[in-house]
Amino acid sequence: MNFGRSIRINKCGFVILGVLLIGALYYLWNGGTSNSVSYAFSKNPNEINLRKLLIGSIQAAQHGGYEVVAVSKSRDLHEQSKGKTREGANNPVTDADYRSNCVMKNGLLRIFPKLKLISEEDDQQERCADVQLFDLDPTVLHETASVPDERINIEDVAVWIDPLDATQEFTERLHEYVTTMVCVTVKGVPTIGIIHNPFTMKTTWAWRERALSETLVNVKHEADVKHPTIIVSRSHAGAVKEQSKQIFGENAQVITAGGAGFKVLQVIQNNATAYLHTTHIKKWDICAGDAILG
């Protein structure tokens, strides 16, 4: 029996063990957070990166749209009424509104926990059990987009979301009017706007004085002031048709459409000269459009 034999230490094994140990410590140090949350994380907890918030907001609108399309394929939309508007029109809500809200609101708050977020819909957590949230994906920005890294005080930021704009039209299967919208305000000013059409998969966004979506880069607004086309709400028109004639003259053509987001897109695409609305309207309806047109 040879008690004098030396023991060899496998240096490669120690290196591997050390790497694994460092990785485990790093994971625990970061609280086991996802790559998405780590990517959005700022060294200063009181700051938020607007570029990353833009990316998250685009994804929120798109993933909310997936839920809208999925529910649209159901025979029963589980339509309910939230009551009447001030003008006496029905104010419906469906499973699509709630499920889109789950994805958009919970998705953004998972990545930006301190974010102030206001949604049209109330929390319905029992409807959120099986929805898929999202991780930040910078590839949602088109390749030619030049989007700055800009950090500001998170207390100056609020996000307004409309999980399903044009719910009435959605219940009528008029899907061309349906959009999901996100708006980022800075000190109360609409600054980033996203309007997404779930059924065409087209996303239009703008960061005021900073960056534009690919759909807006080459758009030039050419208003025909002699023969203006005024777009108004099909369900909340009120006296706006008559007012359009008074403001823009007898040559004004008045057309109706559903959804504030859709009507803003018609102005952007030069299908309408102006979008006129004179009755009561909510901030989540017009905030994204304000940021884009501004």
Tab-separated table of C-alpha atoms in Angstrom:
chain	number	residue	atom	x	y	z
A	1	MET	CA	0.000	0.000	0.000
A	2	ASN	CA	1.493	3.322	-1.097
A	3	PHE	CA	0.614	6.119	1.318
A	4	GLY	CA	3.059	8.488	-0.321
A	5	ARG	CA	1.079	8.980	-3.556
A	6	SER	CA	0.338	12.664	-4.283
A	7	ILE	CA	-3.171	13.989	-4.954
A	8	ARG	CA	-3.611	15.987	-8.170
A	9	ILE	CA	-6.055	18.903	-8.183
A	10	ASN	CA	-8.051	19.376	-11.371
A	11	LYS	CA	-7.620	23.096	-12.046
A	12	CYS	CA	-10.229	23.078	-14.832
A	13	GLY	CA	-12.836	21.747	-12.428
A	14	PHE	CA	-12.099	24.510	-9.939
A	15	VAL	CA	-12.462	27.151	-12.666
A	16	ILE	CA	-15.848	25.770	-13.716
A	17	LEU	CA	-16.977	25.601	-10.085
A	18	GLY	CA	-15.874	29.198	-9.556
A	19	VAL	CA	-17.788	30.438	-12.607
A	20	LEU	CA	-20.941	28.653	-11.461
A	21	LEU	CA	-20.583	30.129	-7.978
A	22	ILE	CA	-20.166	33.659	-9.334
A	23	GLY	CA	-23.192	33.171	-11.596
A	24	ALA	CA	-25.312	31.989	-8.678
A	25	LEU	CA	-24.263	34.949	-6.541
A	26	TYR	CA	-25.050	37.366	-9.386
A	27	TYR	CA	-28.512	35.837	-9.802
A	28	LEU	CA	-29.242	36.105	-6.094
A	29	TRP	CA	-27.857	39.644	-5.940
A	30	ASN	CA	-30.301	40.710	-8.661
A	31	GLY	CA	-33.186	38.986	-6.933
A	32	GLY	CA	-33.673	36.478	-9.722
A	33	THR	CA	-35.030	39.193	-12.004
A	34	SER	CA	-35.707	38.491	-15.665
A	35	ASN	CA	-33.478	39.813	-18.436
A	36	SER	CA	-36.259	42.229	-19.314
A	37	VAL	CA	-36.343	43.807	-15.865
A	38	SER	CA	-32.540	43.911	-15.684
A	39	TYR	CA	-32.424	45.613	-19.078
A	40	ALA	CA	-34.898	48.251	-17.924
A	41	PHE	CA	-33.150	48.735	-14.572
A	42	SER	CA	-31.559	52.111	-13.852
A	43	LYS	CA	-28.840	52.628	-11.272
A	44	ASN	CA	-30.964	55.454	-9.923
A	45	PRO	CA	-34.336	53.992	-8.821
A	46	ASN	CA	-35.924	57.428	-9.177
A	47	GLU	CA	-35.108	57.611	-12.897
A	48	ILE	CA	-36.677	55.959	-15.917
A	49	ASN	CA	-35.182	55.471	-19.373
A	50	LEU	CA	-37.656	56.815	-21.937
A	51	ARG	CA	-36.139	54.775	-24.763
A	52	LYS	CA	-36.821	51.580	-22.852
A	53	LEU	CA	-40.261	52.821	-21.868
A	54	LEU	CA	-40.986	53.461	-25.567
A	55	ILE	CA	-39.943	49.890	-26.386
A	56	GLY	CA	-42.102	48.497	-23.582
A	57	SER	CA	-45.064	50.643	-24.608
A	58	ILE	CA	-44.880	49.453	-28.225
A	59	GLN	CA	-44.806	45.867	-27.015
A	60	ALA	CA	-47.685	46.496	-24.618
A	61	ALA	CA	-49.871	47.787	-27.457
A	62	GLN	CA	-48.923	44.873	-29.704
A	63	HIS	CA	-49.374	42.152	-27.090
A	64	GLY	CA	-52.670	43.667	-26.004
A	65	GLY	CA	-53.644	43.444	-29.648
A	66	TYR	CA	-52.920	39.708	-29.684
A	67	GLU	CA	-55.512	39.264	-26.929
A	68	VAL	CA	-58.047	41.383	-28.819
A	69	VAL	CA	-57.667	39.257	-31.949
A	70	ALA	CA	-57.848	36.025	-29.945
A	71	VAL	CA	-61.114	37.040	-28.272
A	72	SER	CA	-62.550	38.227	-31.605
A	73	LYS	CA	-62.448	34.622	-32.795
A	74	SER	CA	-64.775	33.556	-29.980
A	75	ARG	CA	-68.483	33.216	-30.546
A	76	ASP	CA	-69.214	34.929	-27.242
A	77	LEU	CA	-67.354	38.168	-26.493
A	78	HIS	CA	-68.972	38.249	-23.012
A	79	GLU	CA	-70.176	41.761	-23.696
A	80	GLN	CA	-71.376	43.811	-20.735
A	81	SER	CA	-72.388	47.430	-20.347
A	82	LYS	CA	-70.580	49.944	-18.165
A	83	GLY	CA	-73.620	52.198	-18.474
A	84	LYS	CA	-74.410	55.118	-20.719
A	85	THR	CA	-72.169	57.919	-21.893
A	86	ARG	CA	-73.142	61.534	-21.216
A	87	GLU	CA	-74.640	61.570	-24.698
A	88	GLY	CA	-76.760	58.497	-23.938
A	89	ALA	CA	-74.814	55.953	-26.004
A	90	ASN	CA	-74.124	52.467	-24.669
A	91	ASN	CA	-70.628	52.017	-23.196
A	92	PRO	CA	-69.794	48.322	-23.696
A	93	VAL	CA	-66.905	46.232	-22.368
A	94	THR	CA	-65.839	42.724	-23.413
A	95	ASP	CA	-63.383	39.992	-22.518
A	96	ALA	CA	-61.044	41.520	-25.089
A	97	ASP	CA	-60.912	44.809	-23.150
A	98	TYR	CA	-60.077	43.024	-19.915
A	99	ARG	CA	-57.543	40.566	-21.333
A	100	SER	CA	-55.763	43.276	-23.284
A	101	ASN	CA	-55.679	45.359	-20.110
A	102	CYS	CA	-54.121	42.438	-18.214
A	103	VAL	CA	-51.264	42.148	-20.689
A	104	MET	CA	-50.655	45.853	-21.215
A	105	LYS	CA	-50.892	47.003	-17.608
A	106	ASN	CA	-49.295	44.030	-15.856
A	107	GLY	CA	-46.631	43.728	-18.539
A	108	LEU	CA	-45.473	47.321	-18.132
A	109	LEU	CA	-45.658	47.257	-14.333
A	110	ARG	CA	-43.634	44.041	-14.174
A	111	ILE	CA	-40.813	45.786	-16.040
A	112	PHE	CA	-41.275	49.264	-14.524
A	113	PRO	CA	-42.694	48.621	-11.022
A	114	LYS	CA	-42.681	52.286	-9.936
A	115	LEU	CA	-44.470	53.512	-13.047
A	116	LYS	CA	-47.661	55.538	-12.630
A	117	LEU	CA	-50.144	53.907	-15.000
A	118	ILE	CA	-53.754	54.817	-15.751
A	119	SER	CA	-56.003	52.489	-17.751
A	120	GLU	CA	-59.527	52.789	-19.092
A	121	GLU	CA	-60.404	49.416	-17.572
A	122	ASP	CA	-60.485	48.333	-13.937
A	123	ASP	CA	-58.359	45.433	-12.764
A	124	GLN	CA	-60.017	42.069	-13.358
A	125	GLN	CA	-57.261	39.802	-12.057
A	126	GLU	CA	-59.394	36.682	-12.371
A	127	ARG	CA	-59.227	37.174	-16.142
A	128	CYS	CA	-55.437	37.489	-16.110
A	129	ALA	CA	-54.495	33.976	-15.003
A	130	ASP	CA	-53.456	32.580	-18.380
A	131	VAL	CA	-52.314	35.680	-20.269
A	132	GLN	CA	-48.713	35.803	-21.473
A	133	LEU	CA	-46.696	38.855	-20.447
A	134	PHE	CA	-43.691	40.091	-22.404
A	135	ASP	CA	-40.000	40.883	-22.036
A	136	LEU	CA	-38.408	44.007	-23.477
A	137	ASP	CA	-37.364	43.455	-27.079
A	138	PRO	CA	-35.437	46.364	-28.658
A	139	THR	CA	-36.004	44.892	-32.134
A	140	VAL	CA	-39.520	46.381	-32.156
A	141	LEU	CA	-37.761	49.606	-33.189
A	142	HIS	CA	-37.096	49.637	-36.926
A	143	GLU	CA	-33.469	49.399	-38.025
A	144	THR	CA	-33.185	53.018	-39.147
A	145	ALA	CA	-34.750	54.452	-35.993
A	146	SER	CA	-32.453	56.770	-34.076
A	147	VAL	CA	-33.856	56.725	-30.561
A	148	PRO	CA	-31.868	58.458	-27.808
A	149	ASP	CA	-31.230	57.100	-24.336
A	150	GLU	CA	-32.908	59.698	-22.172
A	151	ARG	CA	-33.381	59.347	-18.430
A	152	ILE	CA	-35.766	61.514	-16.442
A	153	ASN	CA	-37.344	61.573	-13.000
A	154	ILE	CA	-39.926	58.789	-12.833
A	155	GLU	CA	-42.258	61.016	-10.812
A	156	ASP	CA	-42.626	63.233	-13.899
A	157	VAL	CA	-43.930	60.310	-15.971
A	158	ALA	CA	-47.415	58.842	-16.301
A	159	VAL	CA	-48.624	56.255	-18.799
A	160	TRP	CA	-52.190	56.187	-20.128
A	161	ILE	CA	-53.423	53.032	-21.838
A	162	ASP	CA	-56.541	52.206	-23.807
A	163	PRO	CA	-56.616	48.394	-24.026
A	164	LEU	CA	-59.288	48.422	-26.742
A	165	ASP	CA	-60.371	51.589	-28.474
A	166	ALA	CA	-63.676	51.328	-30.385
A	167	THR	CA	-65.238	48.606	-28.250
A	168	GLN	CA	-68.678	49.331	-29.704
A	169	GLU	CA	-67.345	48.694	-33.198
A	170	PHE	CA	-65.528	45.597	-31.941
A	171	THR	CA	-68.847	44.145	-30.776
A	172	GLU	CA	-70.247	44.863	-34.247
A	173	ARG	CA	-67.255	43.097	-35.844
A	174	LEU	CA	-66.115	46.357	-37.458
A	175	HIS	CA	-62.508	45.498	-36.772
A	176	GLU	CA	-60.982	48.128	-39.038
A	177	TYR	CA	-61.761	50.759	-36.384
A	178	VAL	CA	-60.173	48.866	-33.482
A	179	THR	CA	-56.841	49.924	-31.963
A	180	THR	CA	-54.852	49.551	-28.766
A	181	MET	CA	-53.126	52.696	-27.519
A	182	VAL	CA	-50.406	53.764	-25.105
A	183	CYS	CA	-49.427	57.329	-24.238
A	184	VAL	CA	-46.491	58.494	-22.118
A	185	THR	CA	-46.841	61.931	-20.571
A	186	VAL	CA	-43.964	63.924	-19.098
A	187	LYS	CA	-45.057	66.580	-16.612
A	188	GLY	CA	-48.555	66.227	-18.045
A	189	VAL	CA	-47.527	66.719	-21.686
A	190	PRO	CA	-48.254	63.874	-24.166
A	191	THR	CA	-44.737	62.914	-25.254
A	192	ILE	CA	-44.786	59.349	-26.618
A	193	GLY	CA	-47.793	57.931	-28.449
A	194	ILE	CA	-48.443	54.443	-29.819
A	195	ILE	CA	-51.493	53.421	-31.863
A	196	HIS	CA	-51.628	49.768	-32.897
A	197	ASN	CA	-54.188	48.127	-35.171
A	198	PRO	CA	-54.367	44.477	-34.055
A	199	PHE	CA	-56.069	43.244	-37.217
A	200	THR	CA	-53.603	44.757	-39.686
A	201	MET	CA	-50.620	44.392	-37.307
A	202	LYS	CA	-49.639	47.976	-38.108
A	203	THR	CA	-48.073	50.040	-35.328
A	204	THR	CA	-47.717	53.813	-35.528
A	205	TRP	CA	-45.674	55.594	-32.883
A	206	ALA	CA	-43.918	58.874	-32.242
A	207	TRP	CA	-41.701	60.374	-29.568
A	208	ARG	CA	-42.261	64.102	-29.778
A	209	GLU	CA	-39.228	65.866	-31.320
A	210	ARG	CA	-37.148	62.689	-30.934
A	211	ALA	CA	-38.145	59.782	-33.162
A	212	LEU	CA	-40.857	58.393	-35.450
A	213	SER	CA	-42.059	54.964	-36.468
A	214	GLU	CA	-41.217	53.777	-39.948
A	215	THR	CA	-44.833	54.387	-40.975
A	216	LEU	CA	-44.437	58.112	-40.241
A	217	VAL	CA	-40.948	58.846	-41.560
A	218	ASN	CA	-42.017	59.740	-45.103
A	219	VAL	CA	-45.525	61.004	-44.375
A	220	LYS	CA	-46.235	64.614	-45.314
A	221	HIS	CA	-49.496	66.131	-44.168
A	222	GLU	CA	-51.150	67.937	-47.055
A	223	ALA	CA	-54.333	69.609	-45.912
A	224	ASP	CA	-56.890	70.634	-48.521
A	225	VAL	CA	-58.182	73.808	-46.900
A	226	LYS	CA	-60.531	74.601	-49.794
A	227	HIS	CA	-62.283	71.235	-49.690
A	228	PRO	CA	-61.534	69.870	-46.215
A	229	THR	CA	-62.606	66.420	-45.085
A	230	ILE	CA	-63.608	66.387	-41.437
A	231	ILE	CA	-63.783	63.065	-39.626
A	232	VAL	CA	-66.138	62.758	-36.653
A	233	SER	CA	-67.367	60.036	-34.326
A	234	ARG	CA	-70.076	57.714	-35.615
A	235	SER	CA	-71.466	57.171	-32.107
A	236	HIS	CA	-70.806	60.541	-30.421
A	237	ALA	CA	-71.341	62.942	-33.310
A	238	GLY	CA	-73.584	65.346	-31.385
A	239	ALA	CA	-73.874	68.639	-33.232
A	240	VAL	CA	-70.359	68.311	-34.636
A	241	LYS	CA	-71.548	67.878	-38.227
A	242	GLU	CA	-73.234	71.260	-38.190
A	243	GLN	CA	-70.273	72.831	-36.405
A	244	SER	CA	-67.926	71.453	-39.054
A	245	LYS	CA	-69.826	73.354	-41.720
A	246	GLN	CA	-69.750	76.519	-39.613
A	247	ILE	CA	-66.007	76.288	-38.966
A	248	PHE	CA	-64.721	74.949	-42.280
A	249	GLY	CA	-67.415	76.190	-44.644
A	250	GLU	CA	-70.051	74.577	-46.808
A	251	ASN	CA	-67.394	72.840	-48.910
A	252	ALA	CA	-66.399	70.700	-45.953
A	253	GLN	CA	-67.105	67.008	-46.355
A	254	VAL	CA	-68.000	65.295	-43.082
A	255	ILE	CA	-67.327	61.571	-42.675
A	256	THR	CA	-67.963	59.382	-39.644
A	257	ALA	CA	-65.818	56.627	-38.175
A	258	GLY	CA	-65.370	54.673	-34.968
A	259	GLY	CA	-62.469	54.870	-32.559
A	260	ALA	CA	-60.366	57.888	-31.653
A	261	GLY	CA	-57.189	56.056	-32.633
A	262	PHE	CA	-58.544	55.186	-36.072
A	263	LYS	CA	-59.619	58.781	-36.707
A	264	VAL	CA	-56.186	60.122	-35.772
A	265	LEU	CA	-54.620	57.659	-38.207
A	266	GLN	CA	-56.897	58.950	-40.971
A	267	VAL	CA	-55.568	62.472	-40.390
A	268	ILE	CA	-51.979	61.198	-40.403
A	269	GLN	CA	-52.562	59.289	-43.644
A	270	ASN	CA	-54.137	62.347	-45.330
A	271	ASN	CA	-57.522	60.652	-45.575
A	272	ALA	CA	-58.971	63.456	-43.451
A	273	THR	CA	-58.051	67.099	-42.953
A	274	ALA	CA	-59.027	67.215	-39.296
A	275	TYR	CA	-60.584	65.136	-36.535
A	276	LEU	CA	-63.267	67.140	-34.751
A	277	HIS	CA	-64.836	66.063	-31.464
A	278	THR	CA	-66.935	68.374	-29.310
A	279	THR	CA	-68.553	66.077	-26.738
A	280	HIS	CA	-67.039	64.574	-23.583
A	281	ILE	CA	-63.914	62.471	-24.223
A	282	LYS	CA	-61.386	60.699	-21.984
A	283	LYS	CA	-57.640	61.341	-21.896
A	284	TRP	CA	-56.737	57.760	-22.843
A	285	ASP	CA	-58.746	58.296	-26.050
A	286	ILE	CA	-56.780	61.303	-27.282
A	287	CYS	CA	-53.424	61.236	-25.481
A	288	ALA	CA	-51.566	58.959	-27.931
A	289	GLY	CA	-52.917	60.840	-30.936
A	290	ASP	CA	-51.901	64.160	-29.379
A	291	ALA	CA	-48.326	62.925	-28.929
A	292	ILE	CA	-48.143	61.662	-32.521
A	293	LEU	CA	-49.704	64.712	-34.179
A	294	GLY	CA	-47.804	67.101	-31.924
